[in-house]
Coordinates of C-alpha atoms in Angstrom, one line a residue:
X1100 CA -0.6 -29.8 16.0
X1101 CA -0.2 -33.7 14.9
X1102 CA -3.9 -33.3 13.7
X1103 CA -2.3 -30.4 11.3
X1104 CA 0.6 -32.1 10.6
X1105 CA -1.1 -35.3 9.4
X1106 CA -3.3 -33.3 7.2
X1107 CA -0.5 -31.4 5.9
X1108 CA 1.0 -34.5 4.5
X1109 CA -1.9 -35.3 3.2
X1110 CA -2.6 -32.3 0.8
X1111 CA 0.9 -32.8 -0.6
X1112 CA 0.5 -36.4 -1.0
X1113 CA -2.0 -35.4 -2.9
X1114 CA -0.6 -32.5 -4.8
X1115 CA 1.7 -35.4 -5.9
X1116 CA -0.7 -37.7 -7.2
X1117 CA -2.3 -35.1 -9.2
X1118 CA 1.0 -33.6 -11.0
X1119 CA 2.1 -37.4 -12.2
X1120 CA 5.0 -37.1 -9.7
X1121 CA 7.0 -40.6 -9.1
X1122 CA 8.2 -40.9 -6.0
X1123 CA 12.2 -41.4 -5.9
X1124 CA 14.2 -42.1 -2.9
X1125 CA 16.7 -40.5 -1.8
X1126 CA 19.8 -42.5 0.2
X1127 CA 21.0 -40.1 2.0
X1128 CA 23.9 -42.3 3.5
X1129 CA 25.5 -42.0 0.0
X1130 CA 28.1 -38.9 -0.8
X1131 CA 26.2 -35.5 -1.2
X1132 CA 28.1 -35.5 -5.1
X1133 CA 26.5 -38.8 -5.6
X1134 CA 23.4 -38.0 -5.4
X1135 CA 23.7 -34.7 -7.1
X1136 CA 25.3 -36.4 -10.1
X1137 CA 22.4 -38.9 -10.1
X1138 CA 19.8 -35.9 -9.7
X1139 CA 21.1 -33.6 -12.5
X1140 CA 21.6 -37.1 -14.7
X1141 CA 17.9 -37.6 -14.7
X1142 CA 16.9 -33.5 -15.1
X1143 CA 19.4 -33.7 -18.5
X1144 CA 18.1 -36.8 -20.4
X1145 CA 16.1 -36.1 -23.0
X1146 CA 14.8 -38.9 -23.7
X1147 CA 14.5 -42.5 -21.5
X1148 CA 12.6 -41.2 -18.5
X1149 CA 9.2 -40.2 -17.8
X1150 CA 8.0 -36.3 -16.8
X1151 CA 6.7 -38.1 -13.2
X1152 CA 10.4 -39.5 -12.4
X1153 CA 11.9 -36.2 -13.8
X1154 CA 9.5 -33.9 -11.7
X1155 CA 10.0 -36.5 -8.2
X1156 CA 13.9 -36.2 -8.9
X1157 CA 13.5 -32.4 -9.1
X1158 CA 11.4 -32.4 -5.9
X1159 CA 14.4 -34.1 -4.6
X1160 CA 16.9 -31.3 -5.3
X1161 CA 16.0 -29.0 -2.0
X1162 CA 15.8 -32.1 0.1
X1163 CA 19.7 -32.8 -0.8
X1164 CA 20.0 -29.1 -0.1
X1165 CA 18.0 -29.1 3.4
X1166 CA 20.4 -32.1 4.5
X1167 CA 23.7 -31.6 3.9
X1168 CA 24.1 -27.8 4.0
X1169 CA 25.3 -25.0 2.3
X1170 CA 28.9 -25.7 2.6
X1171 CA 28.9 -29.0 1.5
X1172 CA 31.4 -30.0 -1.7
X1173 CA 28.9 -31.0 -4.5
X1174 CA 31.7 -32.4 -6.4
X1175 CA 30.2 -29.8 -9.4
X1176 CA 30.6 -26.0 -9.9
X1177 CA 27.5 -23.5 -9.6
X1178 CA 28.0 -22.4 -13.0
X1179 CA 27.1 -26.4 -13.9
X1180 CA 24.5 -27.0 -11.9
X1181 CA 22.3 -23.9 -13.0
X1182 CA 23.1 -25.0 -16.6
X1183 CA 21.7 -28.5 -15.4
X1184 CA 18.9 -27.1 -14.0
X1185 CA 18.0 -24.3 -16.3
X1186 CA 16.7 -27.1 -18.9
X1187 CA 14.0 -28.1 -16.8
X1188 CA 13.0 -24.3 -17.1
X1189 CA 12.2 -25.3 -21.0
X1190 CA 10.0 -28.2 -20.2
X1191 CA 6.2 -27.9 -21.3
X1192 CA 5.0 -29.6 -18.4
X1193 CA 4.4 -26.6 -16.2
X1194 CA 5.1 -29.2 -13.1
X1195 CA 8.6 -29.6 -13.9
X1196 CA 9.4 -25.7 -14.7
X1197 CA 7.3 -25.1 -11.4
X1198 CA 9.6 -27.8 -9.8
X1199 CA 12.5 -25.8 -11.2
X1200 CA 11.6 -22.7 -10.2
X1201 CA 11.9 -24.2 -6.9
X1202 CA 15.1 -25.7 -6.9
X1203 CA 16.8 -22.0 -7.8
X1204 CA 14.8 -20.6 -4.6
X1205 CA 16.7 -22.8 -2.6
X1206 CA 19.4 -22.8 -4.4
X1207 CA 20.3 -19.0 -4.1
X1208 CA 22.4 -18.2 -1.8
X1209 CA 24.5 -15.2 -2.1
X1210 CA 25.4 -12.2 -4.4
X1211 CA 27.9 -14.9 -6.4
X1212 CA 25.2 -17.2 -7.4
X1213 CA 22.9 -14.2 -8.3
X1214 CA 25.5 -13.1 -11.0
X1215 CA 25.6 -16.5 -12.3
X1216 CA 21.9 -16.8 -12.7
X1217 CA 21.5 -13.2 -14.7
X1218 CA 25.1 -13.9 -16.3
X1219 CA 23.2 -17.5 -17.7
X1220 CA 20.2 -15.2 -18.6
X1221 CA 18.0 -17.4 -16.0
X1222 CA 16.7 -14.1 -15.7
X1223 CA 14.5 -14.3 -18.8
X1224 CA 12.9 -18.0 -18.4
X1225 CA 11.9 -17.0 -14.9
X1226 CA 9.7 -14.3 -16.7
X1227 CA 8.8 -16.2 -19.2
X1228 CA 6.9 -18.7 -16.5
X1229 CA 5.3 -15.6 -14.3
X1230 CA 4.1 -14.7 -17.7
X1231 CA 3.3 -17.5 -19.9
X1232 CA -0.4 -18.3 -18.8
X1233 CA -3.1 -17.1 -16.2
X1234 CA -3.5 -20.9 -15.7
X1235 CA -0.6 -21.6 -14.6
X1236 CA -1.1 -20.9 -10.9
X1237 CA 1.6 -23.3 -9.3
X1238 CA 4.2 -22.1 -12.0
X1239 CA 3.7 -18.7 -11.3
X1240 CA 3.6 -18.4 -7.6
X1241 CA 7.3 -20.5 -7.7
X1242 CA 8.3 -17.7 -9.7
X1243 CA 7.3 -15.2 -7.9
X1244 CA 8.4 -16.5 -4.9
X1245 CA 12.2 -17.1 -6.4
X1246 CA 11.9 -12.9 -7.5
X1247 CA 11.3 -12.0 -4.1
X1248 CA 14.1 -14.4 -3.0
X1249 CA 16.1 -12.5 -5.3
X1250 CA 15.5 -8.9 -4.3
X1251 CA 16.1 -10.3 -0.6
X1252 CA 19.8 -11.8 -1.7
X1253 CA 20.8 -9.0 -3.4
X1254 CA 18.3 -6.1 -4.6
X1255 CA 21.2 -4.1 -6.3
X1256 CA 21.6 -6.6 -9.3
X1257 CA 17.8 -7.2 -9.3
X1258 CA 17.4 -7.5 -13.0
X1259 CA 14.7 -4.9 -15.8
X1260 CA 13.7 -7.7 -17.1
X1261 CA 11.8 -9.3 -14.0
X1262 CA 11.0 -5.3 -13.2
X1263 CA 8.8 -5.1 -16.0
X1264 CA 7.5 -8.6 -15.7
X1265 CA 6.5 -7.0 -12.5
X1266 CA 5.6 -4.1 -13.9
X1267 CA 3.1 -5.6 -16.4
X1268 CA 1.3 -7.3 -14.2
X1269 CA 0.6 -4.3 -12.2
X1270 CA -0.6 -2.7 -14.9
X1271 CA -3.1 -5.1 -17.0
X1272 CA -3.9 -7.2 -14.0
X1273 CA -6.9 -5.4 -12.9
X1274 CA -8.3 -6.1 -16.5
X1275 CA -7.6 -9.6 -16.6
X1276 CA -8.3 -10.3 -12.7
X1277 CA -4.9 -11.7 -11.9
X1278 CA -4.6 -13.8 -8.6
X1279 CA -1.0 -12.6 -8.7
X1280 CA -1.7 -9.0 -8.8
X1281 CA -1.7 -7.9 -5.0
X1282 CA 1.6 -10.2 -4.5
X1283 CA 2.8 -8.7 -7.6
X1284 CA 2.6 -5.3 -6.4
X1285 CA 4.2 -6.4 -2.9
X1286 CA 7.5 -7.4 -4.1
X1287 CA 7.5 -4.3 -6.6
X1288 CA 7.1 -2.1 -3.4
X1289 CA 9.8 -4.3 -1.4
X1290 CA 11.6 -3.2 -4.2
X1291 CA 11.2 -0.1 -4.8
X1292 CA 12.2 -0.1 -1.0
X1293 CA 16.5 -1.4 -1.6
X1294 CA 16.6 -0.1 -5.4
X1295 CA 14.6 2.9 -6.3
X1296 CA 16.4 3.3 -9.4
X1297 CA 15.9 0.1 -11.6
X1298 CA 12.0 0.3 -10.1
X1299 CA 11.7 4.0 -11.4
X1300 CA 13.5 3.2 -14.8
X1301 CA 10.8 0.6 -15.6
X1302 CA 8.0 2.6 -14.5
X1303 CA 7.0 1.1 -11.3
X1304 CA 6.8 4.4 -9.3
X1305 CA 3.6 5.6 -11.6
X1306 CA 2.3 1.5 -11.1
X1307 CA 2.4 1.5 -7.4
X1308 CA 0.6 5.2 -7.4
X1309 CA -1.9 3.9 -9.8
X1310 CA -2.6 1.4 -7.6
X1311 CA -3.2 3.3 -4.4
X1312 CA -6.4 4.9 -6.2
X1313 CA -7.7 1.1 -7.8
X1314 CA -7.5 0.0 -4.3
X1315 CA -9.8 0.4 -1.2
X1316 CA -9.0 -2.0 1.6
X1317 CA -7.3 0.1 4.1
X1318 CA -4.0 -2.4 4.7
X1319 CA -3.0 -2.0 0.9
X1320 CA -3.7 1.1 0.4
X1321 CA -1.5 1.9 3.6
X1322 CA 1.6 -0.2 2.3
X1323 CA 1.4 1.4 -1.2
X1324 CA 1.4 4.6 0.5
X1325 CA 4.6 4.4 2.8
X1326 CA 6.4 3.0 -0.1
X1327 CA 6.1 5.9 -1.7
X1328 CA 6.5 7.9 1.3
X1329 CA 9.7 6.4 2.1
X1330 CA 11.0 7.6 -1.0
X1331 CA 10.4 11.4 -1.2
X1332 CA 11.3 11.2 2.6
X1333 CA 14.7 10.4 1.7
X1334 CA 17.0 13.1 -0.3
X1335 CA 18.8 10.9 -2.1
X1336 CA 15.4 9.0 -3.5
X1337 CA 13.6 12.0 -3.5
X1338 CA 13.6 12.4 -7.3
X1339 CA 12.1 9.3 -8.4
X1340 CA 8.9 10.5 -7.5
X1341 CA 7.5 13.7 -9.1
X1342 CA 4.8 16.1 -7.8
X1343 CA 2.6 15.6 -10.7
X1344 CA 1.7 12.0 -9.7
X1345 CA 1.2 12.9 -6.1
X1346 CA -1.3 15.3 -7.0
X1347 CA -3.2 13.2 -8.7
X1348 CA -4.3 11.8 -5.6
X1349 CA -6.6 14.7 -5.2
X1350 CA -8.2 14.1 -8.7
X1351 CA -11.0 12.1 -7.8
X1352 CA -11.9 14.8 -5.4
X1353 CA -11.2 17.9 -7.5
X1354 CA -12.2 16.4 -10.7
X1355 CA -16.1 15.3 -10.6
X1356 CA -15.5 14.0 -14.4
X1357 CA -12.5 11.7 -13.1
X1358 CA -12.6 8.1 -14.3
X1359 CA -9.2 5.8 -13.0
X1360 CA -9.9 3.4 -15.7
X1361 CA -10.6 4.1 -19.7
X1362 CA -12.4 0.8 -19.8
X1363 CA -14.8 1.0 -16.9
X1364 CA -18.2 0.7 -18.5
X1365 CA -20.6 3.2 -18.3
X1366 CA -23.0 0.8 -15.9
X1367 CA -20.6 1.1 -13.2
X1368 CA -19.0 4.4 -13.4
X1369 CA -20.8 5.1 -9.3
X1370 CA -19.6 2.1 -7.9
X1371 CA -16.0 2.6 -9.7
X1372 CA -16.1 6.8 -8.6
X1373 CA -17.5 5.6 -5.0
X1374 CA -14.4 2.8 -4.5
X1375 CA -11.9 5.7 -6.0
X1376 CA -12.9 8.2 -3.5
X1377 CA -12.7 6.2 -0.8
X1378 CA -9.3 5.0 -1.7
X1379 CA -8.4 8.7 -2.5
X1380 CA -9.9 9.7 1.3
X1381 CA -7.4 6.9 2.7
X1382 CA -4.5 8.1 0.9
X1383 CA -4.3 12.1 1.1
X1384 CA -4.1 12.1 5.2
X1385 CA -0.5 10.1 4.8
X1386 CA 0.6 12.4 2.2
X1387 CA 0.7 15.3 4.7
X1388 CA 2.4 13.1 7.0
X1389 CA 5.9 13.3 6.2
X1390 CA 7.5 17.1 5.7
X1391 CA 8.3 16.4 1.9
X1392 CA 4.3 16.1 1.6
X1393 CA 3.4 18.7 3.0
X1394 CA 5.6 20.7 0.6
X1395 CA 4.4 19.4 -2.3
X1396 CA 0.6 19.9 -0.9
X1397 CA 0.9 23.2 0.1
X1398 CA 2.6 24.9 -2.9
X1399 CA 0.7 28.4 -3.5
X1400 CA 0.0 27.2 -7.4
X1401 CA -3.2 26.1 -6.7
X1402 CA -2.7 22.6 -7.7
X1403 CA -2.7 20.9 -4.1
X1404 CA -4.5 22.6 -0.9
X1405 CA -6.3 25.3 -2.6
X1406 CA -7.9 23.4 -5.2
X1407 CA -8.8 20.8 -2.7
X1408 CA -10.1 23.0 -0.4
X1409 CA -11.6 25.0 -3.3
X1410 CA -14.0 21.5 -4.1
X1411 CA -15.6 22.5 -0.6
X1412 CA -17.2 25.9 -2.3
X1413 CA -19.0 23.7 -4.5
X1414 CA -22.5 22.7 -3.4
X1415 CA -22.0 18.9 -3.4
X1416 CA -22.7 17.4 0.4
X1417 CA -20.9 13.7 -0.5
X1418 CA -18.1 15.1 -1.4
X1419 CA -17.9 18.0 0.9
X1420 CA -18.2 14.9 3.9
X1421 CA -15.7 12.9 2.8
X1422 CA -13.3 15.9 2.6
X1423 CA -14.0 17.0 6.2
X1424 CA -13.6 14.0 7.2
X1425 CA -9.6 14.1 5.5
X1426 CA -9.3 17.4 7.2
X1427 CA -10.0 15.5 10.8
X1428 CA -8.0 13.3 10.3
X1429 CA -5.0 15.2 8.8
X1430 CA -5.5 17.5 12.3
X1431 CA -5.8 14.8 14.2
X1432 CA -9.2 15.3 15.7
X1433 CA -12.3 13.0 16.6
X1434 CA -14.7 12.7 13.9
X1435 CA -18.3 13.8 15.2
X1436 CA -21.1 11.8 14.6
X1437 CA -23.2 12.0 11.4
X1438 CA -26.2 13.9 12.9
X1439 CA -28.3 17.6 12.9
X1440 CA -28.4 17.8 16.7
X1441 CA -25.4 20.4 17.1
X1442 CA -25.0 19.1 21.0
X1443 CA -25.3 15.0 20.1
X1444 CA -22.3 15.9 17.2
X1445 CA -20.4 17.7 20.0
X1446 CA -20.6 15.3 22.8
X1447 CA -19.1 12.4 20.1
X1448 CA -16.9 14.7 19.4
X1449 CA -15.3 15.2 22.9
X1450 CA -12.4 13.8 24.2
X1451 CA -12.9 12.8 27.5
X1452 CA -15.9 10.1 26.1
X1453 CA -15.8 6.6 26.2
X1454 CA -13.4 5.4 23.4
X1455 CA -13.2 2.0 22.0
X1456 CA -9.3 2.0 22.5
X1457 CA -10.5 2.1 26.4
X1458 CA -11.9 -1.1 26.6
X1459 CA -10.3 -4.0 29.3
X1460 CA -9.2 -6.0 25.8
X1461 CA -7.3 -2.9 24.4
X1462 CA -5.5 0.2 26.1
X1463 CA -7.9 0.4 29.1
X1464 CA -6.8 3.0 31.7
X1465 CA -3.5 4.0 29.8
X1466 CA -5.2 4.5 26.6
X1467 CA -8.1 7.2 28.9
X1468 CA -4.8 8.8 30.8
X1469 CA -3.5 9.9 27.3
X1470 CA -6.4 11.0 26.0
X1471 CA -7.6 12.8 29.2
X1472 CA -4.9 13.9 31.4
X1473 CA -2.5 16.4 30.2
X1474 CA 1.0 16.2 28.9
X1475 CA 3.4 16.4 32.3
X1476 CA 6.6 17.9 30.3
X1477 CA 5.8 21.5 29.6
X1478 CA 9.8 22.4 29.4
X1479 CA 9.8 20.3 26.5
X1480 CA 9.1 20.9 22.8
X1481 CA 6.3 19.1 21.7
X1482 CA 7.4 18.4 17.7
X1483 CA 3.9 16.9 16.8
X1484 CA 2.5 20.3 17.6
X1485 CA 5.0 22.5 15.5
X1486 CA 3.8 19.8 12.9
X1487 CA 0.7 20.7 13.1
X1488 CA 0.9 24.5 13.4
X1489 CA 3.0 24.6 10.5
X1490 CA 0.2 22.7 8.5
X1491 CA -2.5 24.7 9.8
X1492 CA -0.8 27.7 8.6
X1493 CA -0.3 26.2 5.2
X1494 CA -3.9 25.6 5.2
X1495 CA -5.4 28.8 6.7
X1496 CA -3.5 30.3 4.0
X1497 CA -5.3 28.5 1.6
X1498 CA -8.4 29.6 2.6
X1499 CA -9.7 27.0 5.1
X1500 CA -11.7 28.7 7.4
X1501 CA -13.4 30.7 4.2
X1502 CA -14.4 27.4 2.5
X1503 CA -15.8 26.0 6.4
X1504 CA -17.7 29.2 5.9
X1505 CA -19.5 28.2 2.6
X1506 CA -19.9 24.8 3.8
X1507 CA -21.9 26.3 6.8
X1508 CA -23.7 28.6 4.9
X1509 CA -24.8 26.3 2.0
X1510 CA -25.3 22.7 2.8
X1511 CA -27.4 20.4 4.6
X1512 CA -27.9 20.4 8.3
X1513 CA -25.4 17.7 8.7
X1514 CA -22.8 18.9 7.3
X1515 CA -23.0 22.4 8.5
X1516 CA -22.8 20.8 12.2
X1517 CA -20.0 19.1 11.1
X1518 CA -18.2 21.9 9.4
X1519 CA -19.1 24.0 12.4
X1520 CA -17.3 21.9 14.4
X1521 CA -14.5 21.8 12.9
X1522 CA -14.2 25.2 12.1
X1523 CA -14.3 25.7 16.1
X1524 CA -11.5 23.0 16.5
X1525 CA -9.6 24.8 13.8
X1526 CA -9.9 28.4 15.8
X1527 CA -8.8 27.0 19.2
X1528 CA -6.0 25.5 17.5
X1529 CA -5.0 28.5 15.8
X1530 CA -5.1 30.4 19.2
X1531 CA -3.0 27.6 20.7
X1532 CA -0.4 26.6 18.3
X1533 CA 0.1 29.6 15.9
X1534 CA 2.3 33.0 16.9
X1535 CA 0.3 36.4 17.7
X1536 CA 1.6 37.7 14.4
X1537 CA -0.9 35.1 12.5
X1538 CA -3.6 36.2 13.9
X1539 CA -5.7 36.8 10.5
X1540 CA -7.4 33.4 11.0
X1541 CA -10.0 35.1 13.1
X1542 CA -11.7 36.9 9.6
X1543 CA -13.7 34.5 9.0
X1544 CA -15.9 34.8 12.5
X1545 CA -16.9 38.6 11.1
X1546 CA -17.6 37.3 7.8
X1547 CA -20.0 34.4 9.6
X1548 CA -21.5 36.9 11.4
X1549 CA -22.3 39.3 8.0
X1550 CA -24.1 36.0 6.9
X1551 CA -26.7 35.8 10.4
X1552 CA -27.4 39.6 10.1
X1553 CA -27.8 40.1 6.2
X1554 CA -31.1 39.8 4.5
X1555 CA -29.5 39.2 0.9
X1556 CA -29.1 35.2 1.8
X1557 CA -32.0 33.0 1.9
X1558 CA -33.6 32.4 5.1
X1559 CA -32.2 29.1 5.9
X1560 CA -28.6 30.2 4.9
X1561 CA -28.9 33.1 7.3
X1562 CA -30.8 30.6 9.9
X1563 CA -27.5 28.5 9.6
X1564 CA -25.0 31.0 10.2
X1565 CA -26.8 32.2 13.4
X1566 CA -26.9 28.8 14.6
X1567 CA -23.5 28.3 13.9
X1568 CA -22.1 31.8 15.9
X1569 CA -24.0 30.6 18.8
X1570 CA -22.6 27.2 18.9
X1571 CA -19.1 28.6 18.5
X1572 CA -19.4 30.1 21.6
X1573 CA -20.0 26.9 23.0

């Protein structure tokens, strides 16, 4: 720790050295109003005193505040001291308006000071610094940092102009391969978290759904989605986000033409279509999470489910993977392994094999218990399971088991396993969790079974679907 702490110290000396900074003491025995006057003196004067003794008098600002306190009589009213202040927000040395920047973090407070800042139209140079230049890294992490202080202090008076600051940078910094973009788009979903309504007004809503498809690391992609989730699993915040642009997480899937970005070049249209469908894959399995997604995926227009499930009738084995692989997921089963062998894919399958969640340095014998032993309170309503009996429905309506079918009867080995499996997980589930009156989903076995006897297929299509009826009976 003192090895850390000395090195520390060392950085910032040198972060010091390298912005011109002066170093200015501070006498701290003196009266808090003192010093203040002294410090706000120096910030003023135009002329007479360097940028170094201007920025180490700045720097000095959040010491004064550290050390006496919030409560402490500066001898000066807000209003004047974020007049003081605000000049150094006009400075071109991008030291002094990072410094700046800084002393508002720390010098926000409460609601009251909040309404003095937008009230002085602080608002507006703040913005002006997150945007002025790419360069500017130290400048525009202060500011960014002092937004986020603000929607923490009071996100009800957050200001549009920092929204589409925000907003902006959400939306051209893919193009320009902005540092700030990810931290950019967190504070725009902390946001859109304690005031929907100015985040919807500036178009953040379509930014942060944008984003979900432009981005492939699991964590992100996970965070963009619950924001959105959040909302239309509210009533009152329901209507900020439309059905339209949670559909269009299904576009890379049902749309083999889709391109997320006009300006992708032609040379790397498969890597930009590969990282879309992956971050497509991660995002449809939430959507049918909360019951406000699973109405909008389910409507019987044929925008959601069925065109979705529709894709799987085409003969295209990447795609038809990576959808069966959502459907897992969304029904909360283990994904088999990637293989022809019809017993290996079942075995992986299982639920009573090794896991990694059962190792020593994880769950270890809990983590087995629940996934071997079962449930103990069978006088109790298990609401997971009328979750998922109401979305198996939903599906089986649209068609499910039919498309399974086609997958079976017209792709590669591996994928027929696969779908074979699943369409067997589907059917015991059915049986178990669905009421004797929906007992339709059993018409796709005699259809599967038309296919193994008739001699208008192909040889290897009928060879499937024999292979497939005998390993249902498994």
């Amino acid at each position: 720790a003192a090895v850390r702490g000395r090195s520390l110290r060392a950085v910032k000396r040198r972060a010091r050295h390298e912005s011109g900074e002066e170093s200015v003491i501070v006498d701290f025995t003196r009266a808090a109003s003192k010093n203040l006057r002294e410090i706000l003196a120096n910030i003023c004067r135009p002329v007479g005193i360097s940028d170094g003794r201007k920025l180490g008098h700045l720097n000095n600002f959040p010491k004064l505040l550290c050390h006496y306190g919030p409560d402490v009589d500066w001898g000066l009213t807000s209003e004047e001291i974020i007049k003081c202040v605000r000049v150094s927000l006009l400075s071109e040395r991008k030291e002094i308006r990072a410094a700046g920047l800084r002393v508002f973090r720390y010098f926000l407070k409460d609601a009251a000071t909040m309404e003095l800042l937008l009230r002085l139209k602080v608002d507006y140079l703040i913005a002006r610094c997150l945007d002025i230049a790419q360069s500017n890294d130290g400048e525009r992490v202060q500011a960014l940092r002092l937004i986020r202080k603000m929607v923490y202090v009071s996100p009800s008076l957050f200001p549009r102009s920092l929204v589409n600051t925000l907003v902006s940078v959400g939306n051209e910094g893919s193009q320009e391969r902005d540092r700030l973009l990810r931290a950019s788009l967190c504070v725009l979903c902390e946001l859109a978290i304690h005031n929907p309504s100015v985040v919807s007004r500036c178009g953040g809503i379509s930014t942060i759904l944008n984003h979900v498809l432009d981005c492939h690391l699991s964590r992100i992609n996970e965070a963009l989605m619950a924001t959105v989730l959040h909302l239309i699993n509210q009533p009152q915040t329901r209507c900020y986000v439309r059905a339209v642009e949670l559909q269009q997480m299904l576009a890379p899937f049902t749309d083999f033409h889709y391109r997320h970005s006009a300006d992708t070049p032609d040379s790397h249209i498969s890597d930009a279509r590969e990282t879309t469908l992956l971050a497509s894959k991660m995002a449809i399995a939430p959507i049918s999470r909360p019951w406000p997604g699973v109405v909008v995926l389910c409507k019987p227009d044929g925008s959601g489910v069925e065109s979705l499930l529709g894709v799987l009738c085409i003969p295209n084995n990447e795609v038809r993977q990576r959808i069966m692989d959502i459907l897992f997921d969304i029904f909360r089963l283990t994904i088999p392994c990637w293989t022809e062998d019809f017993t290996v894919a079942l075995k992986s399958s299982d639920p009573s094999t090794f896991q990694d969640s059962w190792q020593l340095s994880n769950g270890f014998v809990v983590e087995e218990a629940k996934s071997v032993l079962p449930s103990r309170l069978s006088s109790r309503t298990n609401l997971i399971e009328n979750y998922l009996g109401l979305v198996l429905s939903a599906f089986l309506n649209a068609g499910l088991l039919e498309s399974l079918v086609e997958v079976i009867r017209s792709s590669d080995n591996h994928n027929s396993v696969r779908a074979t499996i699943l369409l067997g997980e589907l059917l015991h589930m059915a049986n178990r969790l669905l009421p004797h009156e929906c007992g339709q989903h059993s018409h796709c076995l005699p259809s599967l079974v038309n296919l193994a006897a008739s001699f208008d297929v192909s040889a290897q299509e009928r060879q499937r679907a024999s292979t497939a009826v005998m390993c249902l009976n498994r």
